[in-house]
PDB file of C-alpha atoms in Angstrom:
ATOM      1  CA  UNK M   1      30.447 -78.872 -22.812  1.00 59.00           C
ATOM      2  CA  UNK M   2      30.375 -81.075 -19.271  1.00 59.00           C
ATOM      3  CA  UNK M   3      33.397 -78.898 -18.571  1.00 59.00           C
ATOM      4  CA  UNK M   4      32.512 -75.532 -19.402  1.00 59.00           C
ATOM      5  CA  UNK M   5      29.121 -75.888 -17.245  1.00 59.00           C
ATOM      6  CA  UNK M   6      31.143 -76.885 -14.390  1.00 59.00           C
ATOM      7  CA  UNK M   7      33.820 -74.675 -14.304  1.00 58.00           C
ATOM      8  CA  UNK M   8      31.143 -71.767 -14.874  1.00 57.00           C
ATOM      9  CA  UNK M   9      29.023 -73.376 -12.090  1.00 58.00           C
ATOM     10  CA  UNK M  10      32.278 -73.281  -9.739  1.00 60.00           C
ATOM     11  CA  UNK M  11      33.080 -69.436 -10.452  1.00 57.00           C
ATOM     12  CA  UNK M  12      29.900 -68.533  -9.498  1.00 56.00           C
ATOM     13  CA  UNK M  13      29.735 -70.376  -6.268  1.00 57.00           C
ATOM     14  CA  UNK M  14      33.455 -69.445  -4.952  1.00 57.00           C
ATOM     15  CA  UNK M  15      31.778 -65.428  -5.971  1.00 55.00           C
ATOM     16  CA  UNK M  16      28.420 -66.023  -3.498  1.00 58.00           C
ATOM     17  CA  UNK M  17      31.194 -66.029  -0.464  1.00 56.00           C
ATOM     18  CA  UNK M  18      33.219 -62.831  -1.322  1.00 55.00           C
ATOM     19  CA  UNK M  19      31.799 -60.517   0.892  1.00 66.00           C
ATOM     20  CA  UNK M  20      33.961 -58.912   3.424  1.00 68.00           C
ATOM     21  CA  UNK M  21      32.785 -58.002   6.634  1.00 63.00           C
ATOM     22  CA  UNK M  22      34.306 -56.274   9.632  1.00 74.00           C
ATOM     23  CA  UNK M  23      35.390 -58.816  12.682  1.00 75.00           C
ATOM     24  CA  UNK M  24      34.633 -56.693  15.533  1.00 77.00           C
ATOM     25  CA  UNK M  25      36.412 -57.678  18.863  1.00 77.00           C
ATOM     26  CA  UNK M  26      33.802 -59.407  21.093  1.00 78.00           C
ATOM     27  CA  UNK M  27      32.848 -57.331  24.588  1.00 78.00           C
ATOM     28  CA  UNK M  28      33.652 -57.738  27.679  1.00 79.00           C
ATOM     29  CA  UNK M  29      33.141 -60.388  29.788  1.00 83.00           C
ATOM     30  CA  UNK M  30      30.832 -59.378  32.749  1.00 90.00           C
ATOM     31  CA  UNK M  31      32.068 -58.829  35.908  1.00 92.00           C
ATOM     32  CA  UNK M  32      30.451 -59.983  38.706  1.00 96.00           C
ATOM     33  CA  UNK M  33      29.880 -57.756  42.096  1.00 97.00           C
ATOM     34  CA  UNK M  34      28.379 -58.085  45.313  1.00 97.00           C
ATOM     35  CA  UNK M  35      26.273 -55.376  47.518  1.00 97.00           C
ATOM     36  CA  UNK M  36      25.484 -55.803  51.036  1.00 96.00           C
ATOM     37  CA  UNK M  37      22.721 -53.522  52.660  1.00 95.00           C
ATOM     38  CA  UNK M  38      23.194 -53.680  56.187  1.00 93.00           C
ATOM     39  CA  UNK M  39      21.009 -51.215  59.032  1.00 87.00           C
ATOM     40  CA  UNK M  40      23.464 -48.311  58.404  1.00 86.00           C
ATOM     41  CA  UNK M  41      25.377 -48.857  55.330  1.00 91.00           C
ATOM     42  CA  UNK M  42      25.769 -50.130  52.106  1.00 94.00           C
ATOM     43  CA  UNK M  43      29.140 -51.927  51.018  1.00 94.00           C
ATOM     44  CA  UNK M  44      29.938 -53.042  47.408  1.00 93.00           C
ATOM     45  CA  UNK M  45      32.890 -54.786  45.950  1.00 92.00           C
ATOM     46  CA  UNK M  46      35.329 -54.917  44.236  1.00 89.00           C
ATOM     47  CA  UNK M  47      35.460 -51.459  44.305  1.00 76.00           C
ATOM     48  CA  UNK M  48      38.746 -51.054  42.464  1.00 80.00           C
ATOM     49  CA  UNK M  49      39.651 -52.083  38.887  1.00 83.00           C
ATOM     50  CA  UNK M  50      36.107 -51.914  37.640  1.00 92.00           C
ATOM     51  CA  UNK M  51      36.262 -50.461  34.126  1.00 93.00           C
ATOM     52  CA  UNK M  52      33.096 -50.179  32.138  1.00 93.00           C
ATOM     53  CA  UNK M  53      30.755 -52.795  30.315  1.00 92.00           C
ATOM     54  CA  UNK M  54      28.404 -55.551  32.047  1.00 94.00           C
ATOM     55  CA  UNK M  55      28.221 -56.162  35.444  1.00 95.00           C
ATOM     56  CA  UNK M  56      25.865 -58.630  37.301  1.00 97.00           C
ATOM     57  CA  UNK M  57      25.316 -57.301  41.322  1.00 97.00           C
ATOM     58  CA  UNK M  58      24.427 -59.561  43.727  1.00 98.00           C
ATOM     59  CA  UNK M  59      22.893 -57.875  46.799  1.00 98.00           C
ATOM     60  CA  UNK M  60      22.368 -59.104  49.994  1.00 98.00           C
ATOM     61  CA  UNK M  61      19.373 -57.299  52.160  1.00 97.00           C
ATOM     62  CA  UNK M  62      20.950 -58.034  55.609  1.00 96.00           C
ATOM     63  CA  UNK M  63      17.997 -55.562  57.587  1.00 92.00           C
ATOM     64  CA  UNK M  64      14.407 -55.758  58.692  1.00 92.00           C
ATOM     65  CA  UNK M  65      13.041 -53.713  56.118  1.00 91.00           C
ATOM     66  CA  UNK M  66      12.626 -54.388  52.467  1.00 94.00           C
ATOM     67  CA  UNK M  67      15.107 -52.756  49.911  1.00 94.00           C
ATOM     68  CA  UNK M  68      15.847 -51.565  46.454  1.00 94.00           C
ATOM     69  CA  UNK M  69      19.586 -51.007  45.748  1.00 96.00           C
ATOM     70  CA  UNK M  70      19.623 -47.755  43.152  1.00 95.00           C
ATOM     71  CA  UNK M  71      22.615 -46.610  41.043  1.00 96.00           C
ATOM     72  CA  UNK M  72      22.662 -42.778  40.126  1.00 97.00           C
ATOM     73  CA  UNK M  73      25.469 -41.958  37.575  1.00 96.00           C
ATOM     74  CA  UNK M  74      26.388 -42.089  34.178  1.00 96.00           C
ATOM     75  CA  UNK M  75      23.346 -44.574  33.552  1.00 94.00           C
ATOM     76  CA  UNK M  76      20.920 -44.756  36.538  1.00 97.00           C
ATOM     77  CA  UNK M  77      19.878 -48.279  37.468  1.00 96.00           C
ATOM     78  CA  UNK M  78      17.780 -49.774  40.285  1.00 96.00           C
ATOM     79  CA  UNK M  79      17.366 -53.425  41.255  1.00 96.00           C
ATOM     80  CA  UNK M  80      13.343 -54.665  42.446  1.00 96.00           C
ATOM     81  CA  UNK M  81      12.262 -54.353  46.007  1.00 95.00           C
ATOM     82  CA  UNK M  82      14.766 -57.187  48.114  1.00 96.00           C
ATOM     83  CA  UNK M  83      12.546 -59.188  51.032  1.00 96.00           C
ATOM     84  CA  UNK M  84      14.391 -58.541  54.520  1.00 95.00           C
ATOM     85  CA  UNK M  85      17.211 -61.077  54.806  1.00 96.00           C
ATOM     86  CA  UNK M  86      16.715 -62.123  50.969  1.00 98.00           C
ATOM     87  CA  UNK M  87      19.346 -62.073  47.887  1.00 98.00           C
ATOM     88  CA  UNK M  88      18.868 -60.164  44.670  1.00 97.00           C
ATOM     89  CA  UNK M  89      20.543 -59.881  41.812  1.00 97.00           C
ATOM     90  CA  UNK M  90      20.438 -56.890  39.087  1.00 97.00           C
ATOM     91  CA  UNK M  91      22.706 -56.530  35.459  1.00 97.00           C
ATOM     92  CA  UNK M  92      23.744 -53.158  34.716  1.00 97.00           C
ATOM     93  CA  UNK M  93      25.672 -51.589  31.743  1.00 96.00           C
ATOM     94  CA  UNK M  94      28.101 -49.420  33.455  1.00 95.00           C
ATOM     95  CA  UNK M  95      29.466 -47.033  31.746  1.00 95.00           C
ATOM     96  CA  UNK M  96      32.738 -44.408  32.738  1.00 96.00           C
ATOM     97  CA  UNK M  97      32.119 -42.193  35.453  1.00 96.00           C
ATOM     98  CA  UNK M  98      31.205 -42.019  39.531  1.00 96.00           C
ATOM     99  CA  UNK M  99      28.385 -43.629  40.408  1.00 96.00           C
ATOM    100  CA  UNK M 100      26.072 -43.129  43.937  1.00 95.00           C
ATOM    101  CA  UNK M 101      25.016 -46.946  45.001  1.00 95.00           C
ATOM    102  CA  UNK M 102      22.062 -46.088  47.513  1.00 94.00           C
ATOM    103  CA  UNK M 103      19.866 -48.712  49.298  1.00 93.00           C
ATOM    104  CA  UNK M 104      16.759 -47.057  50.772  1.00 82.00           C
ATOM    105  CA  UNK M 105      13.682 -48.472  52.359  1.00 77.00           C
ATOM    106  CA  UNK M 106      10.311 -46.715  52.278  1.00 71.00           C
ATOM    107  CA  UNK M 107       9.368 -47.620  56.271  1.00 69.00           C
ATOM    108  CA  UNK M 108      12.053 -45.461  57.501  1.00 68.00           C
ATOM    109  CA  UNK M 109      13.152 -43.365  54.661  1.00 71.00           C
ATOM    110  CA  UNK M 110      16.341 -44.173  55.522  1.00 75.00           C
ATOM    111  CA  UNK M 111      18.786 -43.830  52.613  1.00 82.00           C
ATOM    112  CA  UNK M 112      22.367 -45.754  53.020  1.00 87.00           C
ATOM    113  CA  UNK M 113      25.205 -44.944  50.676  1.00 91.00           C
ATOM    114  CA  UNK M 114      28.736 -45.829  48.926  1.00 92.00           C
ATOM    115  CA  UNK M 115      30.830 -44.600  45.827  1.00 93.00           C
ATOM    116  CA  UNK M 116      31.160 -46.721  42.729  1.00 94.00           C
ATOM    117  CA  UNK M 117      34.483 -45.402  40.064  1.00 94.00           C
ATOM    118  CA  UNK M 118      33.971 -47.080  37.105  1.00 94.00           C
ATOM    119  CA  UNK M 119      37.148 -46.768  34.979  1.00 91.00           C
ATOM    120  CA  UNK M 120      37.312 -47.040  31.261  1.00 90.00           C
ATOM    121  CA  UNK M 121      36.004 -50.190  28.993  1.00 85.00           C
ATOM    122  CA  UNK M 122      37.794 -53.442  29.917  1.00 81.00           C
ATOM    123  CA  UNK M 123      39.561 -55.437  27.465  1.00 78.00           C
ATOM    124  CA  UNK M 124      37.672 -57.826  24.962  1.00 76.00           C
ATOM    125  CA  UNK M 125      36.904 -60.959  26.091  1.00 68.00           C
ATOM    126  CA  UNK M 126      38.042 -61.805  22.206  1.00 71.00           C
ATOM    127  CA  UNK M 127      40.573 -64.651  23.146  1.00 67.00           C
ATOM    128  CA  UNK M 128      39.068 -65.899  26.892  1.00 63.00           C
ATOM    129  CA  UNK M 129      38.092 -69.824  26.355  1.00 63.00           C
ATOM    130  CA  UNK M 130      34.820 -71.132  27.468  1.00 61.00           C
ATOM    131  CA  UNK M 131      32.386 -68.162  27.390  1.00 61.00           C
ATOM    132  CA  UNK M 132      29.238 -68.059  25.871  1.00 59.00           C
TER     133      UNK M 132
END
């Protein structure tokens, strides 16, 4: 009888774990870029080999004004107001396309630009060690 419970008690548990479930690749691992505003231009980089997913932008407000770095595209983005001479940072999901990075200030109205092409998805970030 001590038998028959347990083996009965066994099936049951080793059926509570049966379910299948799909194991979807992990994304991307963000990239990282960096902006720089300057008085008459923006520059951003890398500006080759960036394929969609997550990207964290670091931007550097090198003029005398403060600045909000925008990004009109496929998804349209824009970072908060950057203090003359400060660092800011902004996470975007880009997705595949051409993007316009713009840094304008509202003292002078002054509007700096660049080109972003963002190619397609990078690979998953399935078998990279050491990330979150």
């Amino acid at each position: 009888m001590a038998g028959g419970v347990a083996l009965v008690a066994s099936v049951a548990v080793a059926a509570c774990g049966a379910e299948d479930f799909p194991n979807d690749p992990r994304p991307p691992a963000p990239i990282q870029l960096s902006a720089l505003i300057k008085d008459r231009q923006v520059s951003l980089g890398p500006r080759s080999g960036v394929g969609a997913g997550l990207a964290r932008i670091t931007i550097s407000n090198q003029t005398r004004d403060p600045v909000t770095l925008v990004l009109e595209g496929p998804r349209n983005n824009a970072s908060d107001e950057i203090v003359p001479g400060g660092v800011g940072s902004m996470q975007v999901d880009l997705e595949r396309g051409d993007y316009t990075v713009s840094a304008a200030d509202e003292a002078t109205a002054e509007r700096r630009e660049t080109t972003l092409r963002v190619g397609p998805e990078r690979k998953s970030s399935q078998n990279e060690l050491l990330l979150p």
